[in-house]
Amino acid sequence: MALFGQFIGTWDLRVRFFDRDGAVVSDEAGVWSFGWVLDGRAVQDVLIYPRAGEDHVGARSIGTSLRRYDQVTDTWSVIWIGAVSGTQIALTARAAGDGILLEGPDVDGSPLRWTFTDITPESFHWQGRIQDTDGTWRLEQDMRARRRPEVS
């Protein structure tokens, strides 16, 4: 449970999206909050980032993931739900070196690869890549996270 349990808490983000040519098309602040659910048997997160100049409900991009550990396969089943986009994506996650690798199909069937790297107690780096029809992996999204100090 430690693989995703290490993220429990709230993280401030820099969220960037890229076009097919690798140019930044969006660069925004965001918040990613992780917590235990289902009596500690799963980890759920909520990811929120405002669209440029907008931070009110309805003008935000928001989604959630539910992550459940499978002891038999030593992997995690992950479901991402994009509340604004209407997307739902199923992924399988596992430890990969010092990071975490999530893989599964995008809504159009294209292979996705999401990674958590450079993980420390205070920060991590997340990237989302999609495989193009020619087999190359293209960066779609990049997030840098810093743990928000706990308020006592």
Coordinates of N, CA and C in Angstrom, one line a residue:
M1 N 0.8 -1.2 0.0 CA 0.0 0.0 0.0 C 0.9 1.3 0.0
A2 N 2.1 1.1 0.3 CA 3.0 2.3 0.4 C 3.3 2.9 -1.0
L3 N 3.1 2.2 -2.1 CA 3.4 2.7 -3.4 C 2.6 4.0 -3.6
F4 N 1.3 4.0 -3.4 CA 0.5 5.2 -3.5 C 0.3 5.9 -2.2
G5 N 0.4 5.1 -1.1 CA 0.2 5.7 0.2 C 1.2 6.8 0.5
Q6 N 2.3 6.8 -0.1 CA 3.3 7.9 0.1 C 2.8 9.3 -0.3
F7 N 1.8 9.3 -1.1 CA 1.3 10.6 -1.6 C 0.1 11.1 -0.8
I8 N -0.3 10.4 0.3 CA -1.4 10.9 1.1 C -1.1 12.3 1.5
G9 N -2.1 13.2 1.3 CA -1.9 14.6 1.6 C -2.3 15.5 0.4
T10 N -1.9 16.8 0.5 CA -2.2 17.7 -0.6 C -1.0 18.2 -1.2
W11 N -1.0 18.4 -2.5 CA 0.2 18.8 -3.3 C -0.2 19.9 -4.2
D12 N 0.7 20.9 -4.2 CA 0.5 22.1 -5.2 C 1.3 21.7 -6.5
L13 N 0.7 22.0 -7.6 CA 1.1 21.6 -8.9 C 1.4 22.7 -9.8
R14 N 2.3 22.4 -10.8 CA 2.5 23.2 -12.0 C 2.0 22.2 -13.1
V15 N 1.0 22.5 -13.8 CA 0.4 21.6 -14.8 C 0.6 22.1 -16.2
R16 N 1.3 21.4 -17.0 CA 1.5 21.8 -18.4 C 1.0 20.7 -19.4
F17 N 0.3 21.2 -20.4 CA -0.1 20.4 -21.5 C 0.7 20.7 -22.8
F18 N 0.9 19.8 -23.7 CA 1.7 20.0 -24.9 C 0.9 19.5 -26.1
D19 N 1.1 20.2 -27.3 CA 0.5 19.8 -28.5 C 1.3 18.7 -29.2
R20 N 0.9 18.3 -30.3 CA 1.6 17.2 -31.0 C 3.1 17.5 -31.4
D21 N 3.4 18.8 -31.5 CA 4.7 19.3 -31.8 C 5.6 19.5 -30.6
G22 N 5.0 19.3 -29.4 CA 5.8 19.5 -28.2 C 5.7 20.9 -27.6
A23 N 4.9 21.8 -28.2 CA 4.8 23.2 -27.7 C 3.8 23.2 -26.5
V24 N 4.1 24.0 -25.5 CA 3.2 24.1 -24.4 C 2.0 24.9 -24.8
V25 N 0.8 24.3 -24.6 CA -0.5 24.9 -24.9 C -1.2 25.3 -23.6
S26 N -0.8 24.9 -22.5 CA -1.4 25.3 -21.2 C -0.4 25.1 -20.1
D27 N -0.3 26.1 -19.2 CA 0.6 26.1 -18.1 C -0.1 26.7 -16.9
E28 N -0.5 25.9 -16.0 CA -1.4 26.4 -14.9 C -1.0 25.8 -13.6
A29 N -1.5 26.4 -12.5 CA -1.4 25.9 -11.2 C -2.5 24.9 -10.9
G30 N -2.2 24.0 -10.0 CA -3.3 23.0 -9.7 C -3.0 22.5 -8.3
V31 N -4.0 21.7 -7.9 CA -3.9 21.0 -6.5 C -4.3 19.5 -6.7
W32 N -3.5 18.6 -6.1 CA -3.8 17.2 -6.2 C -3.8 16.7 -4.7
S33 N -4.9 16.2 -4.3 CA -5.1 15.7 -3.0 C -5.3 14.2 -3.0
F34 N -4.6 13.5 -2.1 CA -4.7 12.0 -2.0 C -5.2 11.6 -0.6
G35 N -6.0 10.6 -0.5 CA -6.5 10.1 0.8 C -6.8 8.7 0.7
W36 N -6.8 8.0 1.9 CA -7.2 6.7 2.1 C -8.8 6.6 2.0
V37 N -9.3 5.6 1.3 CA -10.7 5.3 1.3 C -11.0 3.8 1.5
L38 N -12.2 3.4 1.6 CA -12.6 2.0 1.7 C -11.9 1.3 2.9
D39 N -11.9 2.0 4.0 CA -11.3 1.5 5.2 C -9.8 1.2 5.0
G40 N -9.1 2.1 4.3 CA -7.7 1.9 4.0 C -7.3 0.9 3.0
R41 N -8.3 0.4 2.2 CA -8.0 -0.6 1.2 C -7.7 0.0 -0.2
A42 N -7.9 1.3 -0.3 CA -7.7 2.0 -1.6 C -7.2 3.4 -1.4
V43 N -6.7 4.0 -2.4 CA -6.3 5.4 -2.4 C -7.1 6.1 -3.4
Q44 N -7.7 7.2 -3.0 CA -8.4 8.1 -4.0 C -7.8 9.4 -4.0
D45 N -7.7 10.0 -5.2 CA -7.2 11.4 -5.3 C -8.3 12.3 -6.0
V46 N -8.1 13.6 -5.8 CA -8.9 14.6 -6.6 C -7.9 15.5 -7.2
L47 N -7.9 15.7 -8.5 CA -7.0 16.6 -9.2 C -7.8 17.8 -9.7
I48 N -7.4 19.0 -9.4 CA -8.1 20.2 -9.8 C -7.0 21.2 -10.3
Y49 N -7.3 21.8 -11.5 CA -6.5 22.9 -12.0 C -7.4 23.9 -12.7
P50 N -7.3 25.1 -12.4 CA -8.2 26.1 -13.0 C -7.7 26.4 -14.5
R51 N -8.7 26.7 -15.3 CA -8.3 27.2 -16.6 C -7.9 28.6 -16.5
A52 N -7.1 29.1 -17.4 CA -6.5 30.4 -17.4 C -7.5 31.4 -17.0
G53 N -7.3 32.1 -15.9 CA -8.1 33.2 -15.4 C -9.4 32.8 -14.8
E54 N -9.6 31.5 -14.6 CA -10.8 31.0 -14.0 C -10.5 30.0 -12.9
D55 N -11.1 30.3 -11.7 CA -10.9 29.3 -10.6 C -12.2 29.0 -9.9
H56 N -13.4 29.3 -10.5 CA -14.7 28.9 -9.9 C -15.2 27.6 -10.4
V57 N -16.0 27.0 -9.6 CA -16.6 25.7 -10.0 C -17.2 25.8 -11.3
G58 N -17.0 24.8 -12.2 CA -17.5 24.7 -13.5 C -16.5 25.3 -14.5
A59 N -15.6 26.1 -14.1 CA -14.6 26.6 -15.0 C -13.2 25.9 -14.8
R60 N -13.3 24.9 -13.9 CA -12.1 24.1 -13.5 C -12.0 22.8 -14.2
S61 N -10.8 22.3 -14.5 CA -10.7 20.9 -14.9 C -10.5 20.1 -13.6
I62 N -11.3 19.1 -13.4 CA -11.3 18.3 -12.2 C -11.5 16.8 -12.5
G63 N -10.9 16.0 -11.8 CA -11.0 14.6 -12.0 C -10.6 13.8 -10.7
T64 N -10.8 12.5 -10.7 CA -10.5 11.7 -9.6 C -10.0 10.3 -10.1
S65 N -9.1 9.7 -9.3 CA -8.6 8.4 -9.5 C -8.9 7.5 -8.3
L66 N -9.3 6.3 -8.5 CA -9.4 5.3 -7.4 C -8.4 4.2 -7.7
R67 N -7.5 3.9 -6.7 CA -6.4 3.0 -6.9 C -6.6 1.9 -5.8
R68 N -6.7 0.6 -6.3 CA -6.8 -0.6 -5.4 C -5.7 -1.5 -5.7
Y69 N -5.0 -2.0 -4.6 CA -3.9 -2.9 -4.7 C -4.4 -4.3 -4.8
D70 N -3.7 -5.1 -5.7 CA -4.0 -6.5 -5.9 C -2.8 -7.3 -5.5
Q71 N -2.9 -8.0 -4.3 CA -1.8 -8.7 -3.7 C -1.4 -9.9 -4.6
V72 N -2.3 -10.5 -5.4 CA -1.9 -11.6 -6.2 C -1.0 -11.2 -7.3
T73 N -1.2 -10.1 -8.0 CA -0.4 -9.7 -9.1 C 0.6 -8.6 -8.7
D74 N 0.6 -8.1 -7.5 CA 1.5 -7.1 -7.0 C 1.4 -5.8 -7.9
T75 N 0.1 -5.6 -8.4 CA -0.1 -4.4 -9.2 C -1.3 -3.6 -8.6
W76 N -1.5 -2.4 -9.1 CA -2.7 -1.6 -8.7 C -3.6 -1.5 -9.9
S77 N -4.9 -1.6 -9.6 CA -5.9 -1.3 -10.6 C -6.3 0.2 -10.4
V78 N -6.3 1.0 -11.4 CA -6.5 2.4 -11.3 C -7.6 2.8 -12.3
I79 N -8.6 3.6 -11.8 CA -9.6 4.1 -12.7 C -9.5 5.6 -12.6
W80 N -9.3 6.3 -13.7 CA -9.4 7.8 -13.8 C -10.7 8.2 -14.3
I81 N -11.3 9.2 -13.7 CA -12.6 9.8 -14.2 C -12.4 11.3 -14.3
G82 N -12.5 11.7 -15.5 CA -12.4 13.2 -15.8 C -13.8 13.8 -15.7
A83 N -14.1 14.5 -14.7 CA -15.5 15.0 -14.4 C -15.9 16.0 -15.5
V84 N -15.0 16.8 -15.9 CA -15.3 17.9 -16.9 C -15.3 17.3 -18.3
S85 N -14.2 16.5 -18.6 CA -14.0 15.9 -19.9 C -14.9 14.8 -20.2
G86 N -15.4 14.1 -19.2 CA -16.3 12.9 -19.4 C -15.5 11.7 -19.7
T87 N -14.2 11.7 -19.5 CA -13.4 10.5 -19.8 C -13.3 9.5 -18.6
Q88 N -13.2 8.3 -19.0 CA -12.9 7.2 -18.0 C -11.8 6.3 -18.5
I89 N -10.7 6.2 -17.8 CA -9.6 5.4 -18.3 C -9.2 4.4 -17.2
A90 N -9.0 3.1 -17.6 CA -8.6 2.1 -16.7 C -7.1 1.8 -17.0
L91 N -6.3 1.8 -15.9 CA -4.9 1.5 -16.0 C -4.4 0.5 -15.0
T92 N -3.3 -0.1 -15.2 CA -2.6 -0.9 -14.3 C -1.3 -0.3 -13.9
A93 N -1.0 -0.2 -12.6 CA 0.1 0.5 -12.1 C 1.0 -0.5 -11.3
R94 N 2.3 -0.2 -11.4 CA 3.3 -1.0 -10.6 C 4.6 -0.2 -10.4
A95 N 5.3 -0.6 -9.4 CA 6.6 0.0 -9.1 C 7.5 -0.2 -10.3
A96 N 8.3 0.8 -10.7 CA 9.2 0.7 -11.8 C 10.5 1.4 -11.4
G97 N 11.5 0.7 -11.0 CA 12.7 1.3 -10.4 C 12.4 2.1 -9.2
D98 N 12.8 3.4 -9.2 CA 12.4 4.3 -8.1 C 11.1 5.0 -8.3
G99 N 10.4 4.7 -9.3 CA 9.2 5.4 -9.6 C 8.0 4.5 -9.7
I100 N 6.9 5.0 -10.4 CA 5.7 4.2 -10.6 C 5.3 4.3 -12.1
L101 N 4.9 3.2 -12.7 CA 4.5 3.2 -14.1 C 3.0 2.8 -14.1
L102 N 2.2 3.6 -14.8 CA 0.8 3.2 -15.1 C 0.6 3.1 -16.6
E103 N 0.0 2.0 -17.0 CA -0.3 1.7 -18.4 C -1.7 1.3 -18.7
G104 N -2.2 1.6 -19.8 CA -3.5 1.2 -20.2 C -3.9 2.0 -21.5
P105 N -5.1 1.7 -22.0 CA -5.6 2.4 -23.2 C -6.2 3.7 -23.0
D106 N -6.0 4.7 -23.8 CA -6.7 6.0 -23.8 C -8.2 5.7 -24.3
V107 N -9.0 6.7 -24.3 CA -10.4 6.6 -24.7 C -10.5 6.1 -26.1
D108 N -9.5 6.4 -27.0 CA -9.5 6.0 -28.4 C -8.8 4.7 -28.6
G109 N -8.3 4.1 -27.5 CA -7.6 2.8 -27.7 C -6.1 3.0 -27.8
S110 N -5.6 4.2 -27.9 CA -4.1 4.4 -28.0 C -3.5 4.1 -26.7
P111 N -2.3 3.4 -26.7 CA -1.6 3.1 -25.4 C -1.2 4.4 -24.7
L112 N -1.4 4.4 -23.4 CA -1.0 5.4 -22.5 C 0.1 4.9 -21.6
R113 N 0.9 5.8 -21.2 CA 2.0 5.5 -20.2 C 2.1 6.8 -19.3
W114 N 1.7 6.6 -18.0 CA 1.8 7.7 -17.0 C 2.9 7.3 -16.0
T115 N 3.7 8.2 -15.6 CA 4.8 7.9 -14.7 C 4.9 8.9 -13.5
F116 N 5.2 8.4 -12.4 CA 5.6 9.2 -11.2 C 7.1 8.9 -11.1
T117 N 7.9 10.0 -11.1 CA 9.4 9.9 -10.9 C 9.9 10.9 -10.0
D118 N 11.2 10.9 -9.7 CA 11.8 11.9 -8.8 C 11.0 12.0 -7.5
I119 N 10.5 10.9 -6.9 CA 9.7 10.9 -5.8 C 10.5 11.1 -4.5
T120 N 10.1 12.2 -3.7 CA 10.7 12.4 -2.4 C 9.5 12.7 -1.5
P121 N 9.8 12.7 -0.2 CA 8.6 13.1 0.7 C 8.0 14.4 0.5
E122 N 8.7 15.3 -0.2 CA 8.2 16.7 -0.5 C 7.9 17.0 -1.9
S123 N 8.2 16.1 -2.8 CA 7.9 16.5 -4.3 C 7.9 15.2 -5.1
F124 N 7.3 15.4 -6.3 CA 7.4 14.3 -7.3 C 7.1 14.9 -8.7
H125 N 7.5 14.2 -9.7 CA 7.3 14.6 -11.1 C 6.4 13.6 -11.8
W126 N 5.3 14.0 -12.4 CA 4.4 13.1 -13.1 C 4.3 13.5 -14.6
Q127 N 4.3 12.5 -15.5 CA 4.2 12.7 -16.9 C 3.2 11.8 -17.5
G128 N 2.5 12.3 -18.5 CA 1.5 11.4 -19.2 C 1.9 11.4 -20.7
R129 N 2.1 10.2 -21.2 CA 2.5 10.1 -22.6 C 1.5 9.2 -23.3
I130 N 1.4 9.4 -24.6 CA 0.5 8.6 -25.5 C 1.4 8.1 -26.6
Q131 N 1.1 6.9 -27.1 CA 1.8 6.3 -28.2 C 1.1 6.6 -29.5
D132 N 1.8 7.3 -30.4 CA 1.3 7.7 -31.7 C 1.3 6.4 -32.6
T133 N 0.6 6.6 -33.7 CA 0.4 5.4 -34.6 C 1.7 4.9 -35.2
D134 N 2.8 5.8 -35.2 CA 4.1 5.3 -35.7 C 4.9 4.6 -34.6
G135 N 4.3 4.5 -33.4 CA 5.0 3.8 -32.3 C 5.8 4.7 -31.3
T136 N 5.9 5.9 -31.7 CA 6.7 6.8 -30.8 C 5.8 7.3 -29.6
W137 N 6.4 7.5 -28.5 CA 5.7 8.0 -27.3 C 5.8 9.5 -27.3
R138 N 4.7 10.2 -27.1 CA 4.6 11.6 -27.2 C 4.1 12.2 -25.8
L139 N 4.9 13.2 -25.3 CA 4.5 13.8 -24.0 C 3.2 14.7 -24.2
E140 N 2.2 14.4 -23.4 CA 1.0 15.2 -23.5 C 0.8 16.1 -22.3
Q141 N 1.3 15.6 -21.1 CA 1.0 16.4 -19.9 C 2.2 16.2 -19.0
D142 N 2.6 17.2 -18.2 CA 3.7 17.2 -17.3 C 3.2 18.0 -16.0
M143 N 3.4 17.3 -14.9 CA 3.1 18.0 -13.6 C 4.2 17.9 -12.6
R144 N 4.6 19.0 -12.0 CA 5.6 19.0 -10.9 C 4.8 19.3 -9.7
A145 N 5.0 18.5 -8.7 CA 4.3 18.6 -7.4 C 5.2 18.9 -6.2
R146 N 4.7 19.7 -5.3 CA 5.3 20.0 -4.0 C 4.3 19.8 -2.9
R147 N 4.7 19.1 -1.9 CA 3.7 18.8 -0.8 C 3.4 20.1 -0.1
R148 N 2.1 20.2 0.1 CA 1.6 21.4 0.9 C 1.8 21.1 2.4
P149 N 2.4 22.1 3.1 CA 2.6 21.8 4.5 C 1.2 21.6 5.2
E150 N 1.3 20.6 6.2 CA 0.1 20.3 7.0 C -0.2 21.5 7.9
V151 N -1.5 21.7 8.0 CA -2.0 22.8 8.9 C -2.4 22.1 10.2
S152 N -1.9 22.5 11.3 CA -2.3 21.9 12.6 C -3.3 22.7 13.4

